[in-house]
Every structure is written in C-alpha cells, then in structure tokens.
Amino acid sequence: MLERRITFYCGEAGLPAYQLNQLKKLTPYFQSKVELFNVSQLTRAPVSQPLKMLALANKPHALCQLIINGSDAELANLVLTDFIAQYGLSLSQFSPSLPFKISLPLTSIYSGKSNQSYACINKAETIAQLSQMLVAQQAITSEQQPALQQALLARETISATVMGPGIALPHVMHEMITKPAMAIVCHHQAIDWGSSRGNISRAIAMVLPKPPLKAVIMAFAQFSKCLLNDDFCAALTSAQQPQELKALVIEALR
C-alpha cells in the first residue's frame, strides 16, 4: 500500500469549515484513506469528519500534513496538492520564529549505496558527516570538528541514541558550542545504529552550549518528546525534502 504526505501551513485563519468540506467532497473519488495530521498537536483526524478536522486546522499557520494511504495514493497526492496550493501555505511562504537562534544546516540525503564514494554507510561515517555540516553552517570551526565528532561518538558508547522508529538523535553539550545547532542526514536505506530499537534512516545531530539557556533546554526537551510519538517519527522518516524536514523540526522545537 502506498503512502504519500503533503506538508503545509494553514493560512491566517487556519482552514475554514467550507474549505474542509470541499476537501471531504474530493476524497471519495479515490480509493485511498486520507487523514489530516496536526504536527504541533500530534493529533490526526479522518478527512471524512470535518468537525474533527476543524479542531486541528483552525489555528493560524498551523503546520499540518495530509496523510494519504491506498492503491491510488499517487493520484490523490497530485489532486490534493493542488487543493492545498489554493487554500494553504507552502513551506516557503511562512517562517515560524523560535525564542532563540538555532543553526539548522540543509539536510544531506544519501542513498546509502556503497558504490557512491560520498555515501554514509555506518554510524561513524554519519556522525562525521553531521559534524562537517555543522562546520559548513559555522556552528563550529573546522579546528573544533574533530573534538565535536569525538564527543558525539563518545556519547554513543554510553547508549545508542535511537529515539523513535527509524530516527537517531546523536547529541552533546560542550563548551566549544556557542549557539544551539542541529544537522540532519537522511539515508534512503536504513543503517545499523547499534540499537535494539532497530535500524535508522534519519540521524539528527543536536549540539548545545554548556551551560545552555533555559529556553533552549525546554525546546530541545519538547523535540525529544516528539520523537517518542510514532506519528511524528513517521512524518520525519517519510519527508524527502530539506525544507519539509526543517519545518517539522522547527515545529517540534516551538
């Protein structure tokens, strides 16, 4: 069974009832099941129930997904993407703010095929790539990169940092960090992270100053909590574009 997801922001007034009713009328044309998922509330509702959907999509600029499951999910995705383009906001049309500045490099997406010289195929190489991304974003200097990479690997020796299904969260607090930063590497093929929770396809590095601000601690605690939610993890592991992943991560930090 195919699954497709459309990620979008609601407009200034959310999605009004008449728009949700239009969405309800569209979906019976497809064999697929369609649900609305509110990322910040971590709650979903079937499109066939507009009142439940209204409770999820009535907030200004709420980050939501349409989750489409079924044999014709690809076709439904095309049609519903056009619907969202009319009534919602694309990920480039709204930039939510955080109570602190965070460095979030663009995501690197790798196939994990061994015949590609740049592919990350294990934990150590993935962590090396994450630390290099943080250098590129000027979260750390190139001179600090080996020390940060070693600190992330040392944290992994305590326990593998697999949080939710398919997601690892290598993290560290360190004096060399001057501002909170994150980087994400995606694998098209799952890799072994040395955890009983299974393999991962997304590795999200989280590096914090030592000591961190209270607002930073609270935001990253909220993000870690979201990773315990299967729906949120599914959203992260299905996302293929850097902009989509960035929107999901920022929403979880707010």
C-alpha positions in Angstrom: 0.0 0.0 0.0 1.3 3.4 -1.0 1.6 6.3 1.4 2.1 9.9 0.5 2.2 13.0 2.7 1.5 16.7 1.8 3.1 19.1 4.3 1.7 22.7 4.5 1.0 25.6 6.8 -2.6 26.8 7.3 -3.4 30.4 6.4 -4.1 33.4 8.6 -7.4 31.9 9.7 -6.4 28.3 9.6 -8.5 26.2 7.2 -12.2 27.4 7.4 -15.0 24.9 7.6 -16.1 25.4 4.0 -12.6 24.5 2.7 -12.6 21.4 4.9 -16.0 20.4 3.5 -14.6 20.8 0.0 -11.7 18.6 1.0 -14.2 16.0 2.2 -16.0 16.1 -1.1 -12.8 15.5 -3.0 -11.6 12.4 -1.2 -14.4 9.9 -2.1 -13.1 10.0 -5.7 -10.1 8.0 -4.6 -9.6 4.5 -3.1 -7.1 5.9 -0.6 -7.8 6.8 3.0 -6.9 10.5 3.8 -6.3 11.9 7.2 -5.3 15.4 8.5 -2.3 15.4 10.9 -1.6 18.5 13.0 2.1 18.4 13.7 2.1 20.7 16.8 -0.8 18.8 18.5 0.5 15.4 17.3 -3.2 14.6 16.6 -4.9 13.3 13.4 -8.5 13.1 12.1 -10.0 11.5 9.1 -11.0 13.8 6.3 -14.5 12.3 6.3 -15.1 14.1 9.7 -14.9 17.9 9.1 -15.7 18.9 12.6 -12.7 16.9 14.0 -10.6 18.3 11.2 -11.7 21.8 12.1 -10.4 21.3 15.7 -7.0 20.5 14.2 -6.8 23.1 11.4 -8.4 26.2 12.9 -5.2 27.8 14.2 -3.3 30.4 12.2 -0.3 29.0 10.4 -0.6 25.5 12.0 1.8 23.0 10.4 -0.3 20.1 9.1 0.0 17.1 6.8 -2.5 15.3 4.7 -1.6 11.6 5.1 -2.8 9.5 2.1 -2.8 5.7 2.2 -4.1 3.5 -0.6 -3.6 2.0 -4.0 -4.1 5.3 -5.8 -2.2 7.5 -3.3 0.0 8.9 -6.0 -3.0 10.2 -8.0 -4.7 11.5 -4.8 -1.5 13.2 -3.9 -1.4 15.1 -7.1 -5.0 16.3 -6.8 -4.8 17.2 -3.1 -1.5 19.0 -3.6 -3.3 21.3 -6.0 -6.1 21.8 -3.4 -3.6 22.7 -0.7 -1.9 25.1 -3.0 -5.2 27.0 -3.3 -6.1 27.1 0.4 -3.0 26.6 2.4 0.5 28.0 2.5 3.6 26.3 1.1 6.6 25.7 3.3 8.4 28.6 1.7 5.5 31.1 2.4 5.8 31.1 6.2 8.8 31.0 8.5 7.9 30.4 12.2 10.2 32.0 14.8 11.9 30.4 17.8 12.7 32.0 21.1 16.4 31.6 20.4 18.6 31.4 17.3 19.5 28.0 16.0 21.8 26.9 13.3 20.0 24.3 11.1 22.1 23.3 8.0 20.4 22.0 4.9 19.7 18.3 5.1 22.1 15.9 3.3 20.2 13.0 1.7 22.3 9.9 0.8 21.2 6.7 -0.9 23.5 4.5 1.3 24.8 2.6 -1.7 28.4 1.5 -1.3 29.4 2.3 -4.8 29.0 6.0 -4.1 32.1 7.4 -2.6 30.3 10.1 -0.6 27.6 7.8 0.9 27.4 7.4 4.7 27.1 3.7 5.3 27.5 3.4 9.1 27.2 5.3 12.3 30.8 6.7 12.5 30.6 8.0 8.9 27.2 9.5 9.5 28.4 11.3 12.6 31.5 12.6 10.7 29.1 14.0 8.0 26.9 15.6 10.6 29.9 17.3 12.2 31.1 18.5 8.8 27.7 20.0 8.1 27.9 22.0 11.4 31.3 23.4 10.2 29.7 24.4 6.9 27.0 26.2 8.9 29.6 27.9 11.0 28.2 26.4 14.2 31.7 25.2 14.9 35.1 25.8 13.3 37.0 23.3 11.2 39.5 23.1 14.1 36.8 22.1 16.5 35.2 19.5 14.2 37.4 16.5 15.3 36.7 17.2 19.0 32.9 17.5 18.4 32.9 14.4 16.3 34.7 12.5 19.1 32.3 13.9 21.7 29.3 12.6 19.7 30.9 9.2 19.3 31.7 9.0 23.0 28.1 9.7 23.8 27.1 6.8 21.6 29.3 4.4 23.7 27.1 5.1 26.7 24.0 4.0 24.8 22.8 4.2 21.2 20.8 7.3 20.7 17.9 5.8 18.7 14.8 7.6 19.9 11.8 6.8 17.7 11.3 4.3 14.9 14.0 4.9 12.3 15.5 8.0 14.0 18.7 8.5 15.9 19.5 11.7 17.9 23.3 11.9 18.5 23.7 14.9 20.9 26.1 16.6 23.2 26.6 19.7 25.4 30.0 21.1 25.1 31.9 24.3 26.0 33.1 24.7 22.3 29.4 25.3 21.2 28.4 29.0 21.3 24.9 28.6 19.9 22.5 25.6 19.6 22.7 23.8 16.3 21.2 20.8 14.5 22.0 18.9 11.4 20.2 16.1 9.6 21.4 13.3 7.4 18.9 11.0 5.6 19.6 7.6 4.3 17.4 6.1 1.6 18.4 2.7 3.0 18.2 2.0 6.8 21.6 1.6 8.5 22.6 -0.2 11.7 22.9 2.2 14.7 23.7 -0.5 17.2 20.4 -0.3 19.0 17.8 -2.9 20.0 15.2 -0.5 18.7 16.3 -1.3 15.1 18.0 0.5 12.2 17.6 4.2 11.3 17.1 6.2 8.2 17.4 9.7 9.8 20.2 10.9 12.0 19.6 14.3 13.7 22.6 15.8 15.5 21.8 18.2 18.4 24.6 20.2 19.9 24.1 22.6 22.7 26.2 25.2 24.6 27.4 24.3 28.1 25.6 25.6 30.1 22.5 26.1 27.8 19.8 28.7 28.3 16.6 27.5 29.9 14.6 28.3 26.7 17.0 26.1 24.8 16.7 23.2 27.2 12.9 23.4 27.2 12.7 23.5 23.3 15.0 20.5 22.9 13.2 18.6 25.6 10.0 19.2 23.6 11.7 18.0 20.5 12.9 14.8 22.2 9.3 14.2 23.5 8.0 14.5 19.9 10.4 11.8 18.9 8.6 9.4 21.2 5.4 9.9 19.1 5.1 7.4 16.2 3.1 9.8 14.0 5.8 12.5 14.3 8.6 9.9 13.6 6.7 8.7 10.6 6.4 12.3 9.3 10.2 12.7 9.7 11.2 9.4 8.1 8.8 9.9 5.1 10.0 13.5 4.4 12.3 13.7 1.4 13.0 17.4 1.0 15.2 19.5 3.3 12.6 22.3 3.6 9.9 19.8 4.8 12.3 18.3 7.4 13.3 21.8 8.6 9.6 22.7 9.0 8.9 19.6 11.0 11.9 20.1 13.3 11.2 23.8 13.9 7.5 23.0 14.7 8.7 20.4 17.3 11.0 22.9 18.9 8.4 25.6 19.4 
